[in-house]
Tab-separated table of C-alpha atoms in Angstrom:
chain	number	residue	atom	x	y	z
I	1	MET	CA	102.365	96.215	106.158
I	2	ARG	CA	98.967	97.712	106.670
I	3	ALA	CA	98.049	101.332	107.118
I	4	SER	CA	97.832	103.251	103.836
I	5	ARG	CA	97.576	100.735	101.047
I	6	PRO	CA	100.573	101.517	98.844
I	7	MET	CA	100.706	101.241	95.098
I	8	SER	CA	101.782	97.677	95.681
I	9	LEU	CA	99.497	94.995	96.902
I	10	VAL	CA	101.362	94.738	100.158
I	11	ALA	CA	104.592	96.237	101.340
I	12	SER	CA	107.199	95.478	103.924
I	13	ALA	CA	106.736	95.931	107.649
I	14	ALA	CA	106.710	99.675	107.147
I	15	LEU	CA	103.906	99.646	104.554
I	16	LEU	CA	100.824	97.575	103.957
I	17	VAL	CA	100.448	95.860	102.747
I	18	ALA	CA	96.264	86.272	82.582
I	19	LEU	CA	96.096	85.065	80.500
I	20	ALA	CA	99.399	83.459	79.675
I	21	GLY	CA	99.312	81.578	76.402
I	22	CYS	CA	96.467	83.576	74.897
I	23	ALA	CA	98.423	85.973	72.708
I	24	GLY	CA	96.132	88.716	71.550
I	25	SER	CA	92.735	87.235	72.106
I	26	ALA	CA	92.059	87.035	75.877
I	27	GLY	CA	89.940	85.251	78.179
I	28	SER	CA	88.342	85.772	81.828
I	29	ALA	CA	86.004	87.141	84.891
I	30	GLY	CA	82.205	88.666	85.439
I	31	ALA	CA	81.683	92.175	86.673
I	32	GLU	CA	79.387	93.267	89.426
I	33	GLY	CA	78.477	96.866	90.110
I	34	SER	CA	81.480	98.340	88.362
I	35	GLY	CA	81.733	101.743	86.781
I	36	SER	CA	79.284	101.976	83.923
I	37	SER	CA	79.981	102.663	80.278
I	38	SER	CA	77.970	104.611	77.741
I	39	ALA	CA	78.779	102.000	75.109
I	40	ALA	CA	77.530	98.447	75.172
I	41	GLY	CA	80.305	97.320	72.870
I	42	ASP	CA	83.681	98.689	71.848
I	43	ALA	CA	82.608	101.882	70.065
I	44	PHE	CA	83.828	105.383	70.879
I	45	PRO	CA	83.346	107.804	72.461
I	46	VAL	CA	82.918	105.873	75.689
I	47	THR	CA	82.146	107.246	79.149
I	48	ILE	CA	83.136	105.388	82.312
I	49	GLU	CA	81.791	106.281	85.746
I	50	HIS	CA	84.019	106.085	88.816
I	51	ALA	CA	84.438	107.496	92.311
I	52	TYR	CA	85.434	110.960	91.072
I	53	GLY	CA	82.743	111.368	88.451
I	54	GLU	CA	83.069	110.129	84.903
I	55	THR	CA	85.701	110.020	82.200
I	56	THR	CA	84.967	110.218	78.491
I	57	ILE	CA	87.427	108.804	75.986
I	58	GLU	CA	86.759	110.206	72.545
I	59	SER	CA	88.632	107.680	70.402
I	60	LYS	CA	90.436	104.380	70.737
I	61	PRO	CA	93.667	105.026	72.652
I	62	GLU	CA	96.929	104.106	70.988
I	63	ARG	CA	99.191	104.806	73.972
I	64	VAL	CA	98.048	103.225	77.240
I	65	ALA	CA	99.670	104.004	80.585
I	66	THR	CA	98.765	102.406	83.907
I	67	VAL	CA	99.447	103.322	87.513
I	68	ALA	CA	98.955	101.510	90.837
I	69	TRP	CA	98.858	97.776	91.417
I	70	ALA	CA	98.127	95.296	88.583
I	71	ASN	CA	96.256	97.586	86.181
I	72	GLN	CA	98.892	96.888	83.514
I	73	GLU	CA	97.849	93.244	83.481
I	74	VAL	CA	94.554	94.001	81.751
I	75	PRO	CA	96.077	95.466	78.579
I	76	LEU	CA	98.870	92.889	78.630
I	77	ALA	CA	96.408	90.020	78.928
I	78	LEU	CA	94.518	91.483	75.969
I	79	GLY	CA	97.652	91.845	73.847
I	80	VAL	CA	98.309	95.561	74.431
I	81	VAL	CA	101.711	96.647	75.757
I	82	PRO	CA	101.502	99.778	77.924
I	83	VAL	CA	103.874	102.663	77.233
I	84	GLY	CA	104.410	102.903	80.991
I	85	MET	CA	103.311	101.081	84.136
I	86	ALA	CA	104.075	100.859	87.852
I	87	LYS	CA	107.304	99.180	88.868
I	88	ALA	CA	106.728	96.129	91.047
I	89	ASN	CA	107.656	96.998	94.614
I	90	TYR	CA	106.493	93.814	96.332
I	91	GLY	CA	107.126	90.204	95.340
I	92	ASP	CA	109.826	91.137	92.822
I	93	GLU	CA	112.285	88.407	93.760
I	94	ASP	CA	114.914	89.209	91.117
I	95	GLU	CA	114.518	92.988	91.574
I	96	ASP	CA	114.040	93.829	87.904
I	97	GLY	CA	110.817	95.743	88.525
I	98	LEU	CA	108.634	93.014	87.046
I	99	LEU	CA	106.659	90.206	88.636
I	100	PRO	CA	107.268	86.836	86.961
I	101	TRP	CA	103.886	86.624	85.250
I	102	THR	CA	104.337	90.108	83.794
I	103	LYS	CA	107.749	89.189	82.462
I	104	GLU	CA	106.383	85.979	80.917
I	105	ARG	CA	103.597	87.871	79.174
I	106	LEU	CA	105.959	90.499	77.768
I	107	ASP	CA	108.133	87.687	76.415
I	108	GLU	CA	105.093	86.034	74.813
I	109	LEU	CA	104.224	89.298	73.132
I	110	GLY	CA	107.823	89.829	72.009
I	111	ALA	CA	107.794	93.188	73.764
I	112	LYS	CA	110.412	95.199	75.578
I	113	THR	CA	109.838	96.293	79.164
I	114	PRO	CA	107.721	99.479	79.217
I	115	VAL	CA	108.772	102.543	81.167
I	116	LEU	CA	108.498	101.602	84.850
I	117	PHE	CA	107.090	104.255	87.199
I	118	ASP	CA	108.612	104.170	90.676
I	119	GLU	CA	105.642	104.461	93.039
I	120	THR	CA	107.468	103.642	96.259
I	121	ASP	CA	106.382	106.928	97.819
I	122	SER	CA	103.783	108.288	95.409
I	123	ILE	CA	102.879	108.460	91.741
I	124	ASP	CA	105.628	109.917	89.576
I	125	PHE	CA	103.429	112.286	87.578
I	126	GLU	CA	106.314	113.638	85.518
I	127	ALA	CA	107.327	110.146	84.412
I	128	VAL	CA	103.728	109.345	83.487
I	129	ALA	CA	103.456	112.546	81.458
I	130	ASP	CA	106.715	111.771	79.658
I	131	THR	CA	105.151	108.615	78.167
I	132	LYS	CA	102.517	110.796	76.418
I	133	PRO	CA	99.589	108.463	77.089
I	134	ASP	CA	96.150	108.674	75.471
I	135	VAL	CA	94.556	107.077	78.533
I	136	ILE	CA	95.661	106.225	82.089
I	137	LEU	CA	94.206	103.103	83.689
I	138	ALA	CA	93.838	102.991	87.480
I	139	ALA	CA	90.584	101.139	88.082
I	140	TYR	CA	92.266	99.204	90.892
I	141	SER	CA	93.909	101.858	93.031
I	142	GLY	CA	93.676	104.198	95.967
I	143	LEU	CA	94.023	107.422	93.981
I	144	SER	CA	93.256	110.540	95.982
I	145	LYS	CA	91.120	113.176	94.311
I	146	THR	CA	94.251	115.284	93.866
I	147	ASP	CA	96.036	112.338	92.234
I	148	TYR	CA	93.101	111.849	89.902
I	149	GLU	CA	92.909	115.514	88.957
I	150	THR	CA	96.650	115.681	88.294
I	151	LEU	CA	96.610	112.560	86.128
I	152	SER	CA	93.529	113.819	84.255
I	153	LYS	CA	95.534	116.842	83.122
I	154	ILE	CA	97.887	114.381	81.409
I	155	ALA	CA	95.246	112.113	79.826
I	156	PRO	CA	91.742	110.768	80.485
I	157	THR	CA	92.053	108.718	83.680
I	158	ILE	CA	90.000	105.796	84.980
I	159	ALA	CA	89.805	105.786	88.792
I	160	PHE	CA	88.358	103.143	91.120
I	161	PRO	CA	84.563	102.651	91.034
I	162	LYS	CA	83.569	103.454	94.634
I	163	VAL	CA	85.982	102.493	97.423
I	164	ALA	CA	89.755	102.973	97.367
I	165	TRP	CA	91.379	99.555	96.841
I	166	GLY	CA	87.894	98.028	96.817
I	167	THR	CA	87.806	97.193	93.110
I	168	THR	CA	87.143	93.545	92.332
I	169	LEU	CA	89.148	91.709	89.702
I	170	GLU	CA	86.068	91.658	87.490
I	171	GLN	CA	85.542	95.396	87.839
I	172	MET	CA	89.176	96.140	87.072
I	173	ILE	CA	89.025	94.087	83.890
I	174	GLU	CA	85.692	95.533	82.787
I	175	MET	CA	86.589	99.177	83.360
I	176	ASN	CA	90.126	99.020	81.963
I	177	SER	CA	89.167	96.953	78.921
I	178	THR	CA	86.231	99.237	78.133
I	179	ALA	CA	88.534	102.271	78.252
I	180	MET	CA	90.713	100.635	75.596
I	181	GLY	CA	87.783	99.674	73.368
I	182	LEU	CA	88.282	96.000	74.195
I	183	LYS	CA	85.272	95.250	76.384
I	184	ALA	CA	84.292	92.103	74.494
I	185	LYS	CA	87.780	90.681	74.981
I	186	GLY	CA	87.660	91.790	78.604
I	187	ASP	CA	84.426	89.876	79.117
I	188	ALA	CA	86.045	86.808	77.573
I	189	LEU	CA	89.038	87.224	79.909
I	190	VAL	CA	86.696	87.260	82.906
I	191	ALA	CA	84.955	84.104	81.736
I	192	SER	CA	88.246	82.303	81.165
I	193	LEU	CA	89.586	83.164	84.629
I	194	ASP	CA	86.326	82.074	86.237
I	195	ASP	CA	86.625	78.748	84.433
I	196	GLN	CA	90.206	78.270	85.648
I	197	VAL	CA	89.139	78.974	89.225
I	198	ALA	CA	86.220	76.551	88.996
I	199	LYS	CA	88.492	73.779	87.747
I	200	GLY	CA	91.054	74.466	90.466
I	201	VAL	CA	88.413	74.421	93.190
I	202	ALA	CA	87.042	71.121	91.899
I	203	ASP	CA	90.482	69.603	92.486
I	204	HIS	CA	90.529	70.839	96.109
I	205	PRO	CA	87.157	69.786	97.576
I	206	ASP	CA	88.345	69.964	101.200
I	207	LEU	CA	88.255	73.776	101.039
I	208	ALA	CA	84.483	73.878	100.556
I	209	GLY	CA	82.652	75.262	103.563
I	210	LYS	CA	85.746	76.050	105.621
I	211	THR	CA	85.734	79.524	107.154
I	212	ALA	CA	88.823	81.509	106.207
I	213	MET	CA	90.288	84.845	107.221
I	214	PHE	CA	93.141	86.745	105.573
I	215	ALA	CA	95.073	88.217	108.491
I	216	TYR	CA	98.157	90.236	109.268
I	217	PHE	CA	100.140	89.962	112.507
I	218	ASP	CA	102.657	92.633	113.401
I	219	PRO	CA	105.544	90.682	114.973
I	220	SER	CA	106.581	93.768	116.934
I	221	ASP	CA	103.114	94.267	118.428
I	222	LEU	CA	100.839	91.293	119.065
I	223	SER	CA	98.334	93.321	121.069
I	224	SER	CA	95.927	93.181	118.146
I	225	VAL	CA	94.923	90.935	115.265
I	226	GLY	CA	94.699	92.619	111.874
I	227	PHE	CA	92.607	91.290	109.014
I	228	TYR	CA	91.317	92.290	105.603
I	229	THR	CA	87.599	92.940	105.172
I	230	THR	CA	85.466	91.805	102.270
I	231	HIS	CA	86.120	95.170	100.627
I	232	ASP	CA	89.555	93.749	99.756
I	233	THR	CA	90.157	91.290	96.923
I	234	ARG	CA	92.047	88.777	99.094
I	235	PRO	CA	89.131	87.622	101.286
I	236	LEU	CA	86.767	87.917	98.325
I	237	PHE	CA	88.980	85.505	96.434
I	238	LEU	CA	88.785	83.040	99.332
I	239	GLU	CA	84.999	83.138	98.956
I	240	GLN	CA	85.357	82.446	95.241
I	241	LEU	CA	87.426	79.399	96.166
I	242	GLY	CA	84.446	77.996	98.078
I	243	MET	CA	85.453	79.102	101.559
I	244	LYS	CA	83.191	81.024	103.941
I	245	THR	CA	83.698	84.382	105.631
I	246	PRO	CA	83.773	84.150	109.450
I	247	LYS	CA	81.419	86.328	111.497
I	248	VAL	CA	84.094	88.682	112.815
I	249	VAL	CA	85.086	89.595	109.253
I	250	SER	CA	81.489	89.887	108.028
I	251	ASP	CA	80.551	92.140	110.937
I	252	ALA	CA	83.566	94.409	110.463
I	253	SER	CA	82.921	94.622	106.713
I	254	ALA	CA	79.306	95.677	107.284
I	255	LYS	CA	80.298	98.482	109.645
I	256	SER	CA	82.984	100.121	107.503
I	257	ASP	CA	84.199	100.501	103.943
I	258	GLU	CA	87.824	100.145	105.058
I	259	PHE	CA	89.746	97.284	103.450
I	260	TYR	CA	91.609	96.475	106.681
I	261	THR	CA	90.867	96.597	110.401
I	262	THR	CA	92.083	95.232	113.732
I	263	VAL	CA	90.627	93.555	116.806
I	264	SER	CA	92.284	93.567	120.208
I	265	ALA	CA	94.060	90.347	121.093
I	266	GLU	CA	92.024	90.506	124.309
I	267	ASP	CA	89.066	89.525	122.123
I	268	ALA	CA	90.797	86.501	120.597
I	269	ASP	CA	87.643	84.440	121.112
I	270	SER	CA	86.114	86.470	118.257
I	271	PHE	CA	88.078	84.172	115.963
I	272	ASP	CA	86.822	80.863	117.382
I	273	ASP	CA	84.829	80.107	114.212
I	274	VAL	CA	87.797	80.662	111.888
I	275	ASP	CA	88.924	77.346	110.410
I	276	VAL	CA	91.835	78.628	108.317
I	277	ILE	CA	93.950	81.751	108.626
I	278	VAL	CA	95.940	83.021	105.645
I	279	THR	CA	98.777	85.349	106.558
I	280	TYR	CA	102.280	86.505	105.701
I	281	GLY	CA	105.021	84.700	107.581
I	282	ASP	CA	106.971	81.469	108.021
I	283	ALA	CA	107.244	78.542	110.430
I	284	ALA	CA	109.147	80.642	112.956
I	285	SER	CA	106.516	83.379	112.990
I	286	LEU	CA	103.790	80.763	113.465
I	287	LYS	CA	105.608	79.438	116.527
I	288	THR	CA	105.759	82.988	117.873
I	289	LEU	CA	102.002	83.348	117.437
I	290	GLN	CA	101.339	79.992	119.063
I	291	ALA	CA	103.455	81.007	122.058
I	292	ASP	CA	101.542	84.242	122.603
I	293	PRO	CA	99.211	83.922	125.626
I	294	LEU	CA	96.253	85.494	123.799
I	295	ILE	CA	96.706	84.935	120.069
I	296	GLY	CA	97.897	81.404	120.743
I	297	LYS	CA	94.402	80.555	121.986
I	298	ILE	CA	92.831	81.143	118.568
I	299	PRO	CA	91.935	77.603	117.384
I	300	ALA	CA	93.387	78.019	113.879
I	301	ILE	CA	96.661	79.337	115.343
I	302	ARG	CA	96.798	76.690	118.068
I	303	ASP	CA	96.181	73.842	115.598
I	304	GLY	CA	98.486	75.211	112.906
I	305	SER	CA	95.646	75.660	110.400
I	306	VAL	CA	97.536	78.545	108.872
I	307	ALA	CA	98.457	79.108	105.231
I	308	LEU	CA	101.783	80.939	105.407
I	309	LEU	CA	102.826	83.187	102.537
I	310	THR	CA	106.531	83.973	102.649
I	311	PRO	CA	106.699	87.802	102.640
I	312	ASP	CA	107.907	89.643	99.537
I	313	THR	CA	107.685	86.608	97.281
I	314	ALA	CA	105.774	86.296	94.026
I	315	LEU	CA	103.271	83.879	95.563
I	316	ALA	CA	102.572	86.330	98.388
I	317	ALA	CA	101.939	89.039	95.795
I	318	GLY	CA	99.739	86.668	93.802
I	319	ALA	CA	97.414	86.084	96.757
I	320	ASN	CA	95.791	89.305	95.581
I	321	PRO	CA	94.431	87.873	92.298
I	322	SER	CA	95.024	89.695	89.035
I	323	PRO	CA	94.561	88.778	85.355
I	324	LEU	CA	98.056	87.319	84.907
I	325	SER	CA	98.950	86.243	88.457
I	326	LEU	CA	95.875	84.050	88.811
I	327	PRO	CA	96.808	81.543	86.070
I	328	TRP	CA	100.439	81.655	87.223
I	329	GLY	CA	99.865	80.905	90.906
I	330	LEU	CA	96.388	79.439	91.366
I	331	GLY	CA	97.542	75.854	91.774
I	332	LYS	CA	100.274	76.793	94.252
I	333	TYR	CA	97.861	78.893	96.302
I	334	LEU	CA	95.194	76.195	96.394
I	335	ASP	CA	97.753	73.626	97.543
I	336	LEU	CA	98.850	75.976	100.327
I	337	LEU	CA	95.257	76.471	101.484
I	338	ASP	CA	94.615	72.741	101.247
I	339	GLY	CA	97.543	72.039	103.547
I	340	ALA	CA	96.154	74.421	106.182
I	341	ALA	CA	92.609	73.064	105.818
I	342	SER	CA	93.834	69.496	106.332
I	343	THR	CA	94.657	70.268	109.979
I	344	VAL	CA	91.226	71.676	110.839
I	345	GLY	CA	89.429	69.781	113.569
């Protein structure tokens, strides 16, 4: 569930791991240090900078394709139905290839399901090409340079700004919306999502000031503790919810641009200042952690201050915030965190 971040937000043990109700107008988030655009508004041509250089889009695209995790949610939130997008391969509880918030938005727009690209192993370039896109959105992704070059032969492609899988929600919205000539609506979407988060946080004051870490424990090997750095959207979202980043996560984030790292269980005392741990698992897995002679000594584990996300569920997928998942699951996620925070101390 760690290693090479797949096209999904998380995967099973072998992999690693909206604006509903706003028809065609949009609402939500603020961008920081994202790829830049040559146009201040929605005029064309527009040039967007990213990790592999820059991409110029000469005219407003009519056929939008997306690859990798969640990029399709930007056009959908703004009222644009992609011609093709990645099939959900994590959190898809009814196995129809769509996460619930995506399905709801398609229904609101009265749209049929777009072509779904199976990215279980890699990008299906032939399937992407078959949709004849005018632009390919992948601002939130881990595209290799080869992936990017191959996609660019199909249509102008927007890659991640700097670090693979290190694109913030705000950056994803800004870059993808700008590529479609909808930057103003993208800015409004960012603002709307920020407002929803602020209101949700106000209803959960006990989270303020608590240190929180988003971790992963491999049940088959508890010799180390895995956690996501602040280059990943999950811990960044915890900060947005008013929680603080513990020292072990801050230090690891400063030393590397990797989105995930591990610490030996022998150094379990590194996590003594962690109030709340968010992780994938259930009550049984928590008991296993508490029974471990090293990991069980971590205060948050010992005291049960753990927010457990049942693996491969929609809520687990939604812990990585996106334009449509955030409105769908924010309240549920905050309640889960609140329950873990209530046992601190």
